[in-house]
Amino acid sequence: MGLEHLLADIVGQAHVLTDPGLTASYETDWTGRFGGRARAVVRPADAAQVAAVLRACAQAGVPLVPQGGNTGLVGGGVPRGGEIVLSTVRIAQLAEVDAALGVVAVGAGATLAALQAAAARVGEDATLDFAARDSCTVGGVVACDAGGARALRHGTARAHVAGLEAVLADGTVLSRMSGLTKDNAGYDLPALLIGSEGTLAVITRVLWRVSRRLPARVTALIPLASVAEAGRVLEALRAHAPSLEACEFFVRDGLEIVLAHQRRRSPVGDAAVYLLAECAAAADPTGELAEALDAAGVRDAVVADDTIGREGLWALREGHTEAINAIGIPHKLDVGVPLARLGDFLERLPQVVGAAAVTGEARVIPFGHLGDGNVHVNVLGPGPQDDRVDDAVLELVVGLGGTISAEHGVGVAKAAWLERARGADELAAMRAVKGALDPAGQLNPGVVLPL
Ligand SMILES: Cc1cc2nc3c(=O)[nH]c(=O)nc-3n(C[C@H](O)[C@H](O)[C@H](O)COP(=O)(O)OP(=O)(O)OC[C@H]3O[C@@H](n4cnc5c(N)ncnc54)[C@H](O)[C@@H]3O)c2cc1C
């Protein structure tokens, strides 16, 4: 029997897609830069079906690409050509929040927004958030160890995982869903799978940690003359506002692109750099925020403590990815730089990119999570296949002691860079782990580890 028939026996004919009209949306990534034809898209309903699909693919020697919401930005969740795409879209069950333990069991295919809503209904907070919330899945978030703006206070996805269920390439189901806070018996396998980008296992369920919701929030948008000034404001916020929840930045060019895309006017005066800070607490944190801004010598800021006002300010920051993509296919480099070197990095960036962009003009739009030293460098201009700009930016980052991937992952976009960034010894250790869990290289070949 052919593989497609075997898969249809496992998940039902309706959930094996081969018609190009139906598979197309699974075959190109969110940026439009990465993708290829899938042999088929298969949509299992639970861990048992995932295990059977993996066994069938292993027997047929056909590789498999796990996919959640397909909002990844490094090409790791789309086929390169000829793979089976395993979509988790049907594994989306959400259990009741366990208020005593502060956890909720969630299917890997549930969206981040669905998880947030389930937590909010009982006064809890999933405490991880970013603009792709309505489409990205909990499995994808964990597979990438996603971060977002609130990682500054609450950590990345890793800090939220209290347990995992996952299926290895040979169909073995691993389940650590007890929710024990203390359990150091043996190797921490869930920890190994977090951030593995679908190369070691398919995550099917997650036990997600929630926290009591902090009802009082205040957001400030602050125009500043330089990144160095932004650094000083961050320092003051850390010193005076323990309720600091997020500290983001963007630049003039980025704001102009977002304003044009959203057809709105700027709520704040013109500046080279904009800092967006949010504080959250049980009682109104406005006093703390004001004290911090005062200590930093900030004279001009737009402050909002109501939902509409706050969302309006956040839309300026969160609208960057979509607004930039509306202009063209950008080269997206999600990098991390030690805070002390961030100013240096941003100052050298236009010149480094300009020198590398031999095909013509390059427009550089950096923005991101200032508090984490995490910059999303977006470059418009060079063609999608022209990697020279990416190489130049990553070279600069590594030279400054930074990381080539802060939260989006390595995917296929940066696989060739991994050895340069992490060294031959670490790469060999990673290959040994991959070889132990997926000896035939069935899962997501070419992602994270270069072929
Ligand atoms: C507008 C926008 C804003 C964004 N902002 C942020 C941000 O602030 N912070 C951030 O960290 N990211 C951000 N991202 C990137 C992206 O949303 C995250 O990487 C997200 O975690 C991907 O989830 P997904 O379900 O869409 O995964 P996909 O794109 O489907 O897959 C991503 C990777 O995870 C693997 N994968 C997916 N599901 C599973 C599974 N169940 N088991 C094993 N492997 C799996 C895939 O194989 C692939 O390698 C943003 C993206 C967009 C489009």
Coordinates of C-alpha atoms and ligand atoms in Angstrom, one line a residue:
M1 CA 0.0 0.0 0.0
G2 CA 1.3 3.5 -0.8
L3 CA 2.2 5.9 2.0
E4 CA -0.8 8.2 1.3
H5 CA -3.2 5.3 1.7
L6 CA -1.5 4.2 4.9
L7 CA -1.7 7.8 6.2
A8 CA -5.4 8.0 5.2
D9 CA -6.0 4.7 7.2
I10 CA -4.5 6.4 10.3
V11 CA -6.0 9.9 10.2
G12 CA -9.0 9.6 7.8
Q13 CA -9.0 10.4 4.1
A14 CA -10.2 14.0 4.8
H15 CA -7.0 14.7 6.7
V16 CA -4.5 13.7 4.0
L17 CA -4.2 16.6 1.6
T18 CA -2.5 16.3 -1.7
D19 CA -4.5 18.7 -4.0
P20 CA -2.2 21.7 -4.6
G21 CA -5.1 24.0 -4.0
L22 CA -5.4 22.6 -0.4
T23 CA -1.7 22.2 0.4
A24 CA -0.5 25.6 -0.9
S25 CA -1.0 27.4 2.5
Y26 CA 1.1 24.8 4.2
E27 CA 4.0 25.1 1.7
T28 CA 5.1 28.7 1.9
D29 CA 6.2 30.3 5.1
W30 CA 4.8 33.6 6.6
T31 CA 7.6 35.7 5.1
G32 CA 7.2 34.3 1.6
R33 CA 10.9 33.6 1.5
F34 CA 10.9 29.9 2.3
G35 CA 9.0 26.9 1.1
G36 CA 8.6 24.0 -1.4
R37 CA 6.2 21.3 -2.5
A38 CA 5.0 18.8 0.1
R39 CA 4.3 15.2 -0.8
A40 CA 1.2 15.5 1.3
V41 CA -0.1 17.3 4.3
V42 CA -1.4 15.1 7.1
R43 CA -3.5 16.2 10.1
P44 CA -3.5 13.7 13.0
A45 CA -5.9 14.2 15.9
D46 CA -3.8 13.0 18.9
A47 CA -0.5 11.5 20.0
A48 CA -1.4 8.0 19.0
Q49 CA -2.1 9.1 15.4
V50 CA 1.1 11.2 15.4
A51 CA 3.0 8.0 16.4
A52 CA 1.4 6.0 13.7
V53 CA 2.1 8.7 11.1
L54 CA 5.8 8.8 12.2
R55 CA 6.1 5.0 12.0
A56 CA 4.6 5.0 8.5
C57 CA 6.9 7.7 7.3
A58 CA 9.9 6.0 8.8
Q59 CA 9.0 2.7 7.1
A60 CA 8.6 4.5 3.8
G61 CA 11.8 6.5 4.3
V62 CA 10.0 9.8 3.7
P63 CA 11.0 12.7 5.9
L64 CA 8.5 14.8 7.9
V65 CA 8.1 18.5 8.7
P66 CA 6.1 19.3 11.8
Q67 CA 4.0 22.4 11.4
G68 CA 1.8 24.4 13.8
G69 CA 0.5 27.8 12.8
N70 CA 3.1 28.4 10.1
T71 CA 4.1 31.8 11.6
G72 CA 7.7 30.9 12.0
L73 CA 10.1 33.3 10.4
V74 CA 13.1 31.1 9.6
G75 CA 11.7 28.5 7.2
G76 CA 11.7 25.6 9.7
G77 CA 8.0 24.7 9.4
V78 CA 7.6 24.4 5.7
P79 CA 8.7 21.7 3.3
R80 CA 11.9 22.1 1.2
G81 CA 10.5 19.6 -1.4
G82 CA 9.0 16.1 -1.1
E83 CA 8.4 15.8 2.7
I84 CA 5.2 15.0 4.5
V85 CA 4.0 18.0 6.4
L86 CA 2.5 17.0 9.8
S87 CA 0.1 19.7 10.8
T88 CA -1.0 19.9 14.5
V89 CA -4.1 21.9 13.7
R90 CA -6.5 19.2 15.0
I91 CA -4.6 18.6 18.3
A92 CA -6.0 21.7 19.9
Q93 CA -7.8 20.5 23.1
L94 CA -7.6 22.8 26.1
A95 CA -8.2 21.3 29.6
E96 CA -9.5 23.3 32.6
V97 CA -6.9 25.4 34.4
D98 CA -5.7 23.7 37.5
A99 CA -5.8 26.6 39.9
A100 CA -4.0 24.9 42.7
L101 CA -1.0 23.9 40.6
G102 CA -1.2 27.0 38.3
V103 CA -1.0 24.9 35.1
V104 CA -3.2 24.1 32.1
A105 CA -2.8 21.1 29.8
V106 CA -3.1 22.2 26.2
G107 CA -2.9 20.4 22.8
A108 CA 0.1 21.5 20.7
G109 CA -2.2 22.8 17.9
A110 CA -4.1 25.3 20.1
T111 CA -3.3 28.8 19.3
L112 CA -1.5 31.0 21.8
A113 CA -4.6 33.3 21.8
A114 CA -6.8 30.4 22.8
L115 CA -4.5 29.5 25.7
Q116 CA -4.5 33.1 26.8
A117 CA -8.3 33.3 26.7
A118 CA -8.7 30.1 28.7
A119 CA -6.3 31.4 31.3
A120 CA -8.0 34.8 31.4
R121 CA -11.5 33.3 31.9
V122 CA -10.4 32.1 35.4
G123 CA -8.4 35.2 36.3
E124 CA -5.0 33.7 35.2
D125 CA -2.4 34.9 32.8
A126 CA -0.4 32.8 30.3
T127 CA 2.3 35.5 30.5
L128 CA 3.7 35.0 27.0
D129 CA 2.6 37.1 24.2
F130 CA 3.4 38.4 20.8
A131 CA 1.7 39.7 17.6
A132 CA 1.3 36.2 16.0
R133 CA -0.9 35.1 18.9
D134 CA -4.0 34.4 16.8
S135 CA -2.2 31.9 14.5
C136 CA 0.9 30.6 16.2
T137 CA 0.4 27.4 18.2
V138 CA 1.5 26.4 21.7
G139 CA 3.5 23.5 20.1
G140 CA 5.2 25.9 17.7
V141 CA 5.9 28.3 20.5
V142 CA 7.6 25.6 22.6
A143 CA 9.4 24.1 19.6
C144 CA 11.0 27.5 18.9
D145 CA 11.3 28.5 22.6
A146 CA 9.6 31.7 21.5
G147 CA 10.0 34.9 23.6
G148 CA 8.1 38.0 22.9
A149 CA 7.8 41.3 24.8
R150 CA 6.9 39.9 28.2
A151 CA 9.9 37.5 28.3
L152 CA 11.8 40.4 30.1
R153 CA 9.7 39.6 33.2
H154 CA 8.3 36.1 32.7
G155 CA 10.9 34.3 30.7
T156 CA 10.7 32.6 27.3
A157 CA 8.4 29.6 26.5
R158 CA 10.9 27.4 28.4
A159 CA 9.9 29.1 31.7
H160 CA 6.3 28.2 31.1
V161 CA 6.6 24.5 30.4
A162 CA 5.7 22.4 33.4
G163 CA 5.4 19.2 31.4
L164 CA 5.4 17.8 27.8
E165 CA 4.0 15.0 25.7
A166 CA 6.0 14.3 22.5
V167 CA 6.5 11.6 19.9
L168 CA 9.9 10.6 18.8
A169 CA 10.8 9.7 15.2
D170 CA 10.3 6.0 15.7
G171 CA 6.8 6.6 17.1
T172 CA 7.7 6.3 20.8
V173 CA 5.4 8.5 22.9
L174 CA 7.1 10.3 25.8
S175 CA 4.8 11.8 28.4
R176 CA 5.9 13.9 31.4
M177 CA 2.6 15.6 32.3
S178 CA 2.5 15.1 36.1
G179 CA 3.1 18.7 36.8
L180 CA 5.5 18.0 39.7
T181 CA 7.4 21.2 40.5
K182 CA 10.3 19.1 41.7
D183 CA 11.3 16.1 39.6
N184 CA 15.0 15.7 38.9
A185 CA 14.9 12.0 38.3
G186 CA 17.1 11.5 35.3
Y187 CA 17.7 13.7 32.2
D188 CA 15.2 16.5 31.7
L189 CA 13.9 15.3 28.3
P190 CA 11.2 18.0 27.9
A191 CA 14.0 20.6 28.4
L192 CA 15.9 19.0 25.5
L193 CA 12.9 19.2 23.2
I194 CA 12.1 22.9 24.0
G195 CA 13.7 24.9 21.2
S196 CA 14.5 21.9 19.0
E197 CA 12.4 23.2 16.2
G198 CA 10.8 19.9 15.2
T199 CA 14.1 18.1 14.7
L200 CA 13.9 15.8 17.7
A201 CA 10.2 15.0 18.3
V202 CA 6.7 16.1 17.5
I203 CA 5.3 17.9 20.6
T204 CA 1.6 16.9 21.1
R205 CA 0.7 18.3 24.5
V206 CA 2.1 20.9 26.9
L207 CA 1.4 21.5 30.5
W208 CA 1.6 25.3 30.6
R209 CA 2.4 27.4 33.7
V210 CA 0.0 30.3 34.4
S211 CA 0.2 33.2 36.9
R212 CA -2.5 35.2 38.6
R213 CA -3.5 38.0 36.3
L214 CA -2.2 41.5 37.3
P215 CA -5.1 43.8 36.7
A216 CA -3.4 47.2 36.7
R217 CA -1.4 48.1 33.6
V218 CA 0.2 51.3 32.3
T219 CA 2.1 51.8 29.0
A220 CA 4.4 54.6 27.9
L221 CA 5.7 55.6 24.5
I222 CA 8.9 57.7 24.9
P223 CA 10.6 59.5 22.0
L224 CA 14.4 59.6 22.5
A225 CA 17.5 60.9 20.7
S226 CA 19.6 57.8 20.7
V227 CA 19.9 54.1 21.7
A228 CA 22.2 55.2 24.5
E229 CA 19.4 57.3 25.9
A230 CA 17.1 54.4 25.6
G231 CA 19.6 52.3 27.6
R232 CA 19.6 54.9 30.4
V233 CA 15.8 54.9 30.5
L234 CA 15.8 51.1 30.8
E235 CA 18.3 51.3 33.7
A236 CA 16.0 53.8 35.5
L237 CA 12.9 51.6 34.8
R238 CA 14.8 48.6 36.3
A239 CA 15.8 50.6 39.4
H240 CA 12.4 52.3 40.1
A241 CA 9.7 50.1 38.6
P242 CA 9.8 46.5 39.9
S243 CA 6.5 46.1 38.0
L244 CA 8.3 46.5 34.6
E245 CA 6.8 44.0 32.2
A246 CA 8.2 45.0 28.8
C247 CA 10.7 47.4 27.3
E248 CA 10.6 47.5 23.5
F249 CA 12.1 49.8 20.9
F250 CA 11.8 50.9 17.3
V251 CA 13.2 53.7 15.1
R252 CA 11.9 56.6 13.1
D253 CA 11.9 54.7 9.7
G254 CA 10.0 51.8 11.2
L255 CA 7.4 54.0 12.8
E256 CA 6.8 55.8 9.5
I257 CA 6.3 52.4 7.7
V258 CA 3.8 51.3 10.4
L259 CA 1.9 54.6 10.4
A260 CA 1.5 54.5 6.6
H261 CA 0.4 50.8 6.8
Q262 CA -2.1 51.5 9.6
R263 CA -3.2 54.8 8.1
R264 CA -2.8 56.7 11.3
R265 CA -0.9 59.7 12.7
S266 CA 1.9 59.5 15.2
P267 CA 0.7 60.0 18.8
V268 CA 4.2 61.2 19.8
G269 CA 6.8 63.8 18.7
D270 CA 9.5 63.0 16.1
A271 CA 12.5 61.1 17.4
A272 CA 15.4 58.8 16.3
V273 CA 14.4 56.1 18.7
Y274 CA 11.1 55.2 20.5
L275 CA 10.9 53.2 23.7
L276 CA 7.7 51.4 24.6
A277 CA 7.6 50.4 28.3
E278 CA 4.8 48.6 30.2
C279 CA 4.3 48.1 33.9
A280 CA 1.8 45.7 35.4
A281 CA 0.9 45.1 39.1
A282 CA -1.9 44.3 41.5
A283 CA -2.3 48.0 42.2
D284 CA -1.8 51.0 39.8
P285 CA 1.9 51.1 38.8
T286 CA 1.7 54.6 37.3
G287 CA 3.6 56.2 40.2
E288 CA 6.5 53.8 39.8
L289 CA 6.6 54.4 36.1
A290 CA 6.5 58.2 36.6
E291 CA 9.3 58.0 39.1
A292 CA 11.5 56.0 36.7
L293 CA 10.9 58.4 33.8
D294 CA 11.6 61.3 36.1
A295 CA 14.9 59.7 37.3
A296 CA 15.9 59.2 33.6
G297 CA 15.1 62.9 32.8
V298 CA 12.3 62.0 30.3
R299 CA 10.3 65.1 29.6
D300 CA 8.1 63.9 26.8
A301 CA 6.0 60.6 26.8
V302 CA 2.6 59.4 25.9
V303 CA 1.1 57.4 28.7
A304 CA -2.0 55.2 28.6
D305 CA -3.6 53.1 31.3
D306 CA -6.9 52.1 29.6
T307 CA -7.1 49.1 27.2
I308 CA -7.8 51.1 24.0
G309 CA -5.0 53.6 24.7
R310 CA -2.6 50.8 25.5
E311 CA -3.5 48.7 22.5
G312 CA -3.0 51.8 20.3
L313 CA 0.5 52.2 21.5
W314 CA 1.3 48.5 21.3
A315 CA 0.0 48.4 17.7
L316 CA 2.8 50.7 16.7
R317 CA 5.4 48.2 17.9
E318 CA 3.6 45.0 17.0
G319 CA 2.6 46.3 13.6
H320 CA 6.2 46.3 12.4
T321 CA 6.4 42.7 11.1
E322 CA 3.2 43.0 9.1
A323 CA 3.9 46.5 7.8
I324 CA 7.4 45.7 6.6
N325 CA 6.1 42.5 4.9
A326 CA 3.5 44.6 3.0
I327 CA 6.4 46.5 1.3
G328 CA 8.5 43.5 0.2
I329 CA 10.0 40.3 1.3
P330 CA 12.5 41.3 4.0
H331 CA 15.6 39.5 5.2
K332 CA 14.8 39.0 8.8
L333 CA 17.5 38.5 11.4
D334 CA 16.5 37.9 14.9
V335 CA 19.7 38.5 16.9
G336 CA 20.8 39.2 20.4
V337 CA 23.5 41.5 21.4
P338 CA 24.9 42.3 24.9
L339 CA 23.1 45.4 26.1
A340 CA 26.4 47.3 26.5
R341 CA 27.1 46.8 22.8
L342 CA 23.7 47.4 21.4
G343 CA 24.4 51.1 20.6
D344 CA 27.6 50.1 18.8
F345 CA 25.7 47.4 16.9
L346 CA 22.9 49.6 15.7
E347 CA 25.3 52.4 14.7
R348 CA 27.4 50.0 12.5
L349 CA 24.4 48.2 11.1
P350 CA 23.5 50.5 8.1
Q351 CA 27.1 50.7 6.9
V352 CA 27.7 46.9 7.2
V353 CA 24.4 46.1 5.4
G354 CA 25.1 48.8 2.7
A355 CA 28.5 47.3 2.0
A356 CA 27.1 43.8 1.7
A357 CA 24.0 44.7 -0.4
V358 CA 25.7 44.6 -3.8
T359 CA 22.5 44.2 -5.7
G360 CA 21.3 47.7 -4.9
E361 CA 19.8 49.8 -2.2
A362 CA 19.1 48.2 1.2
R363 CA 16.7 49.6 3.7
V364 CA 17.5 48.6 7.3
I365 CA 14.7 48.6 9.9
P366 CA 15.7 47.4 13.3
F367 CA 13.2 47.0 16.2
G368 CA 12.7 44.6 19.0
H369 CA 12.9 43.8 22.7
L370 CA 15.4 46.3 24.1
G371 CA 15.3 44.9 27.6
D372 CA 16.6 41.5 26.3
G373 CA 19.1 43.0 23.9
N374 CA 17.1 41.3 21.2
V375 CA 16.9 43.1 17.8
H376 CA 14.9 42.1 14.8
V377 CA 17.0 43.4 11.9
N378 CA 14.8 43.7 8.8
V379 CA 16.4 44.4 5.5
L380 CA 14.4 45.3 2.4
G381 CA 16.0 45.4 -1.0
P382 CA 18.3 42.4 -1.6
G383 CA 16.5 39.5 -3.3
P384 CA 15.2 36.6 -1.2
Q385 CA 18.1 34.3 -2.3
D386 CA 20.9 36.8 -1.7
D387 CA 22.4 35.8 1.6
R388 CA 25.2 38.3 1.6
V389 CA 23.4 40.8 3.8
D390 CA 22.5 38.0 6.3
D391 CA 26.1 36.9 6.5
A392 CA 27.3 40.4 7.1
V393 CA 24.8 41.1 9.9
L394 CA 25.5 37.7 11.6
E395 CA 29.3 38.3 11.3
L396 CA 28.8 41.6 13.1
V397 CA 26.7 40.0 15.8
V398 CA 29.1 37.2 16.5
G399 CA 32.0 39.7 16.6
L400 CA 30.2 41.6 19.3
G401 CA 29.6 38.5 21.4
G402 CA 26.0 38.2 20.5
T403 CA 23.7 35.3 19.3
I404 CA 22.5 34.6 15.8
S405 CA 19.1 33.6 17.1
A406 CA 17.4 35.1 20.1
E407 CA 13.8 33.8 19.8
H408 CA 12.8 32.9 16.2
G409 CA 15.1 29.9 16.0
V410 CA 17.7 28.7 13.5
G411 CA 15.4 27.0 11.0
V412 CA 16.9 26.7 7.5
A413 CA 17.7 30.4 7.4
K414 CA 20.6 30.2 9.8
A415 CA 21.6 26.5 9.8
A416 CA 24.8 27.2 7.9
W417 CA 25.7 29.7 10.6
L418 CA 25.3 27.4 13.6
E419 CA 28.9 26.1 13.8
R420 CA 30.3 29.6 13.5
A421 CA 28.1 30.7 16.3
R422 CA 28.3 27.8 18.7
G423 CA 31.6 26.2 17.8
A424 CA 32.5 22.7 16.4
D425 CA 32.3 20.9 19.8
E426 CA 28.8 22.1 20.6
L427 CA 27.7 21.3 17.0
A428 CA 29.1 17.8 17.4
A429 CA 27.2 17.3 20.7
M430 CA 24.0 18.5 19.0
R431 CA 24.5 16.0 16.2
A432 CA 25.1 13.2 18.7
V433 CA 21.7 14.1 20.4
K434 CA 20.0 14.2 17.0
G435 CA 21.6 10.9 16.0
A436 CA 20.4 9.2 19.2
L437 CA 16.8 10.4 19.0
D438 CA 16.4 10.4 15.2
P439 CA 19.1 8.1 13.7
A440 CA 17.6 8.1 10.2
G441 CA 17.2 11.9 10.1
Q442 CA 13.4 11.6 9.5
L443 CA 12.4 14.8 11.4
N444 CA 12.9 18.1 9.7
P445 CA 16.1 17.5 7.8
G446 CA 18.1 20.6 7.1
V447 CA 16.6 22.5 10.0
V448 CA 18.9 23.7 12.9
L449 CA 21.7 21.3 11.8
P450 CA 23.0 21.8 8.3
L451 CA 22.7 18.8 6.0
Ligands
LIG1 C1 3.7 38.9 13.2 C2 4.7 38.0 13.9 C3 5.3 38.4 15.1 C4 6.1 37.5 15.7 N1 6.7 37.9 16.9 C5 7.4 37.0 17.6 C6 8.0 37.4 18.9 O1 7.8 38.5 19.4 N2 8.7 36.4 19.5 C7 9.0 35.2 19.0 O2 9.6 34.4 19.7 N3 8.5 34.8 17.8 C8 7.7 35.7 17.1 N4 7.3 35.4 15.8 C9 7.7 34.1 15.3 C10 6.6 32.9 15.4 O3 5.4 33.4 15.6 C11 7.1 32.0 16.5 O4 8.3 31.4 16.2 C12 6.1 30.9 16.9 O5 6.5 30.3 18.0 C13 5.8 29.9 15.8 O6 4.7 29.1 16.1 P1 3.9 28.3 15.0 O7 2.9 27.5 15.6 O8 3.4 29.2 13.9 O9 5.1 27.4 14.4 P2 5.4 27.0 12.9 O10 5.8 28.2 12.1 O11 4.4 26.1 12.3 O12 6.7 26.1 13.2 C14 7.9 26.7 13.7 C15 8.9 25.7 14.0 O13 8.4 24.8 15.1 C16 8.3 23.5 14.6 N5 7.1 23.0 15.2 C17 5.8 23.5 15.1 N6 4.9 22.8 15.8 C18 5.6 21.8 16.4 C19 5.3 20.7 17.2 N7 4.0 20.5 17.6 N8 6.3 19.8 17.5 C20 7.5 20.0 17.1 N9 7.9 21.0 16.3 C21 7.0 21.9 15.9 C22 8.3 23.5 13.1 O14 8.8 22.3 12.5 C23 9.2 24.7 12.8 O15 10.6 24.3 12.9 C24 6.4 36.2 15.1 C25 5.9 35.9 13.9 C26 5.0 36.8 13.3 C27 4.4 36.3 12.0

